[in-house]
Amino acid sequence: MHMCKICSIFVPKNTNKHICTMKHLLLGDEAIAQGALDAGLSGVYAYPGTPSTEITEYIQGFESRKSKDRPSDSKPIQCRWATNEKTAMEAALGMSYMGKRALVCMKHVGMNVCADAFMNAAITGVNGGLIVVAADDPSMHSSQNEQDSRFYAKFAMIPCLEPGNQQEAYDMMAYGFEMSERLKTPVLLRVTTRMAHSRAVVETVSNPRPQNDMSMPGNVNHFILLPAFAKRNYAELVAAQPRFTEESERAGYNRYVRGAKPEKAIVTTGIAYNYLMENYNPAMGYSILRVTQYPLPQAMIDEMVRDGAKEILVAEEGQPVVEELLRGMVPSEVVIKGRLTGDLPRMGELTPDSVRQALGLAALPTREKEAIVVGRPPALCQGCGHRDMYAALNEVAREYPAPRIFGDIGCYTLGALSPFHAIHACVEMGASVTMAKGAADAGQHPAIAVIGDSTFTHSGMTGLLDCVNANANVVVLISDNLTTGMTGGQDSAGTGRLEQICCGLGVAPEHVRVVVPLPKNMEEIKAVLREEINYAGPSVVIARRECIQTLKRHLKAAKK
Amino acid sequence: MKKDIILAGVGGQGILSIATVIGEAALQEGLYLKQAEVHGMSQRGGDVQSNLRLSSEPIMSDLIAKGGADLIISLEPMEALRYSEYLSPDGWIVSSCVPFLNIPNYPDLESVLARIRSHKNHVLLDVEALAKEAGAPAQAANMVLLGAAIPMLGIEHDKMTAGVARIFARKGEAVVNSNLAAVEAGYRYASSVR
C-alpha cells in the first residue's frame, strides 16, 4: 500500500493509477497550492486574508503530513505565516534571488501593504520563479473594498494570469513559474472569491517537479536598485513588454473563436467565461475572446476587429479594467459595452443572472424574494473574549462626554454592530493606532485604539512607535486572543511577546497593563482602563484570553 | 442528469459536511461537480450558503442562476426561504423546522413555516428530534437532513450511504454507524411524507 499524497487515501501498490486517478476535488485555492507544490515550490510566504488563506493552509497541511508520513520524501518547504504581506513579498524575493521558486499569497488589500516590494520586484526581476497570488473579493463578502489586482500587474508592467477554472489555476502554477524564470519577471496570478472558494475536480500530474537547487543571480546589479542600475533595469522592463504580450498570444490560455455572426463579439476574463457559457447558445454566433492572461493579446483583438466586430461586450469579474483598456486598442467606431455602460452592474461580482441579462435573455421563471426573511449578520461568538473587552470598554467610555474608539480589522470589527456599537472607525490594518494618535493630536480625549494581536504585529507596531515618540495621549487596547481569529485561527506573529514588543517600542512598562477579559474581572478591567485613559501619554492595555474557537480545537486535540 | 442544490444554514451548523458527503458520492458516480462555499466573516453566526452543482455534463458556472435550483437543503427554516428566488418552480425545499435564534427580530415561526409549506414540493422535519430518536448525537442532525434529501438528489440511496461511510471512516465505526442511523432516520421520514 502507498498513500496518495494529495488526498491521503491508501491505494494498492500494484495499481498504476491512484484510486482517485489523480483527480481531486479541490478549492481554487487548493488547486493553486497543489499546482505550486507540483511545480517545485520551495517557499510560500503569506499573511492570512479571505479569500486567500486556504492556499498557505493547504501547503502547511501537506508539509506536516509529509514530515510525519514521508520524512525522506523531499526538501522541506518554508510555509510559516509571515507577519504581514510586505515581509512575505520581500522574503519571497529573497528566495527567488537564491534561485528557488517562491509563492506569495494575499487578499487584494494585502497588495497595498506589499506594494513597495511588489513594484520594485518588477524592476529587479527574478532569479527563481516568483508568483504573487492576489485573491480579490468583488461584492466585498469579507473585505472593505473591491479593488482589482489586475491594476497592480499593469502598474508594475508584469504578466498577469487570471485562471478561468480550478484546473486552469492548477496548470497555471507550473506555467507561471516557468514563464517567470524564462522572462525573468515576477508574475501576478489573480483570482476572485468564487474561484478561490469553489471546488471542482482537478487532475494533477503524477511526476511533481523537484525544487530548484540554490543559485546566485547572474547579474547582482539587477538587485541593487541604485538609480543608475534601476534606470537600466526599468529600460529592460519597458523593452520586455512586447515579449510579454507575445507570450499572452502564444501560450494558449487566451483563446479567440470567430463566430458565425462576428459583428458582435464578447470578451470575457477569468471566470466570467463560465457565466457566459452557462447562458450561451451557439445560435447566437458571437465571436468570443476568452482572456486569462495579460497583457491583453493585441493580435487576437486585432483579429476580432478584422473579422468584423462592431460591438463588443466585456464581461469581467471586478473593475472595468479590460473595458477601459480595450477603448485604446480597437477603432473608435467599435461600440464597447460592459460595466461602464450599465450593460453589466458597475459594482459587485458577476453572476449567471447578470451575464444572462447582458446577453439580452429573459430571466428564468422563479418565485419572488420572501418578504418575511430578515438579515442575520455575523456576530462575535458566545464566550468570546472580545465581548467582555467591549462590555468593559463601553462602560468606561460612557463616563466621558465624547469618547472616540478607533477599531481595526478582525473579528472585533463586529463590535461596531449590535449589541456593542463600540467603535467609531475601522479602515485598514493598523489604522486604529495611528488614527487614535491623529485624533489625540487634534485634541481628542479619550482617544482609544482597539486592535487584535495579529493586526497589531501586522501593522500596529510602527504606529505605536509614533505614539511613543510624540508622547501621544492614546490608549491602545490590544484584544489578544493568541491567534488570527477571523480567518480561522492561524498563528499570530507576536504571541507571548506583546508586552516585550510594546516596552521595546518605548511604552513605559508601568503603562503596559494586562487583563483577562472575563465577566468576573469586569471591575478590574474598568479600573485599569480608567487609569490608563487618565494617564497623559501612550499606554497599552492587553486584554488576553484565547479565542474560543482555537481553544475548542486545542482541547479536542489534547483529548486525543 | 443535472441537480443544482443550494445548501443553507447559519455559520457553524454544518452545511459543508452535507456538501462533502454529496460530493463524495457524486464523484464516485462519475458526475461532474462544482461547489461554491462561503468562508470568512459570515461564518461567525451569520447566514451561510453553498451552491452545489452536479451533472453528467461538464458544468460551467460555479454559481446557480435565479430560478435554476432543483433543491434547497436548509438546516434552518428562515434560511431556506432566503434563497427562494433561486428555486425553480418545480424545485424542492428540504428544511429543518427548528429555528436558530441568534437575532432579536426573528419573524413569527409559524408564518415562516407556512411560507415553506406554500411551496408545492417541500419536506419539513425536526432534524434534532429525529437524530435523537435514532440514537445519534445532536451533531448528526445535518446527516438526518441529508437523508431526507436523498430521494431528490438523483443519486441512489445505497451510493449515498456508502459515501457517508467513507467520509466518516477515519473517525471510527461508532461514528460511522451513528451517522448512518441519522441518515436513515431522515430518509425514512422523507419517504413517509412524500
PDB file of C-alpha atoms in Angstrom, chain A residues 141-142 376-382 384 386-387 389-390 394 407-426 450 485-487, chain B residues 40-46:
ATOM      1  CA  HIS A 141     -18.030  39.271   1.089  1.00  0.00           C
ATOM      2  CA  SER A 142     -15.297  39.661   3.681  1.00  0.00           C
ATOM      3  CA  ARG A 376     -28.751  37.592  10.002  1.00  0.00           C
ATOM      4  CA  PRO A 377     -25.479  39.486  10.384  1.00  0.00           C
ATOM      5  CA  PRO A 378     -22.427  37.682  11.723  1.00  0.00           C
ATOM      6  CA  ALA A 379     -21.669  38.229  15.402  1.00  0.00           C
ATOM      7  CA  LEU A 380     -18.916  37.591  17.919  1.00  0.00           C
ATOM      8  CA  CYS A 381     -19.101  34.024  19.263  1.00  0.00           C
ATOM      9  CA  GLN A 382     -20.752  33.439  22.623  1.00  0.00           C
ATOM     10  CA  CYS A 384     -15.548  35.273  23.089  1.00  0.00           C
ATOM     11  CA  HIS A 386     -13.708  40.396  22.655  1.00  0.00           C
ATOM     12  CA  ARG A 387     -17.249  40.521  24.084  1.00  0.00           C
ATOM     13  CA  MET A 389     -13.442  43.501  26.463  1.00  0.00           C
ATOM     14  CA  TYR A 390     -16.145  45.580  24.722  1.00  0.00           C
ATOM     15  CA  ASN A 394     -18.269  50.601  26.697  1.00  0.00           C
ATOM     16  CA  GLY A 407     -11.313  49.984  15.608  1.00  0.00           C
ATOM     17  CA  ASP A 408      -9.310  47.752  13.332  1.00  0.00           C
ATOM     18  CA  ILE A 409      -9.560  44.690  11.090  1.00  0.00           C
ATOM     19  CA  GLY A 410     -10.572  41.374  12.657  1.00  0.00           C
ATOM     20  CA  CYS A 411     -13.417  39.599  14.431  1.00  0.00           C
ATOM     21  CA  TYR A 412     -13.588  42.520  16.857  1.00  0.00           C
ATOM     22  CA  THR A 413     -14.703  44.779  13.985  1.00  0.00           C
ATOM     23  CA  LEU A 414     -18.076  43.153  14.708  1.00  0.00           C
ATOM     24  CA  GLY A 415     -18.048  45.339  17.848  1.00  0.00           C
ATOM     25  CA  ALA A 416     -19.425  48.010  15.516  1.00  0.00           C
ATOM     26  CA  LEU A 417     -22.721  46.099  15.324  1.00  0.00           C
ATOM     27  CA  SER A 418     -25.425  45.362  17.863  1.00  0.00           C
ATOM     28  CA  PRO A 419     -25.286  44.932  20.832  1.00  0.00           C
ATOM     29  CA  PHE A 420     -21.991  46.789  21.383  1.00  0.00           C
ATOM     30  CA  HIS A 421     -21.904  49.667  18.862  1.00  0.00           C
ATOM     31  CA  ALA A 422     -18.487  50.198  20.407  1.00  0.00           C
ATOM     32  CA  ILE A 423     -16.254  51.523  17.638  1.00  0.00           C
ATOM     33  CA  HIS A 424     -16.318  54.744  15.687  1.00  0.00           C
ATOM     34  CA  ALA A 425     -13.914  53.872  12.854  1.00  0.00           C
ATOM     35  CA  CYS A 426     -12.416  50.888  11.043  1.00  0.00           C
ATOM     36  CA  VAL A 450      -8.872  48.667  19.671  1.00  0.00           C
ATOM     37  CA  GLY A 485      -9.183  34.685  14.538  1.00  0.00           C
ATOM     38  CA  MET A 486     -11.270  35.994  11.663  1.00  0.00           C
ATOM     39  CA  THR A 487      -9.534  33.884   9.055  1.00  0.00           C
TER      40      THR A 487
ATOM     41  CA  GLY B  40     -14.710  34.237   6.191  1.00  0.00           C
ATOM     42  CA  MET B  41     -16.722  36.742   8.132  1.00  0.00           C
ATOM     43  CA  SER B  42     -20.208  35.271   7.684  1.00  0.00           C
ATOM     44  CA  GLN B  43     -19.100  32.025   9.334  1.00  0.00           C
ATOM     45  CA  ARG B  44     -19.443  33.859  12.674  1.00  0.00           C
ATOM     46  CA  GLY B  45     -23.129  33.058  13.173  1.00  0.00           C
ATOM     47  CA  GLY B  46     -24.300  34.793  10.018  1.00  0.00           C
TER      48      GLY B  46
END
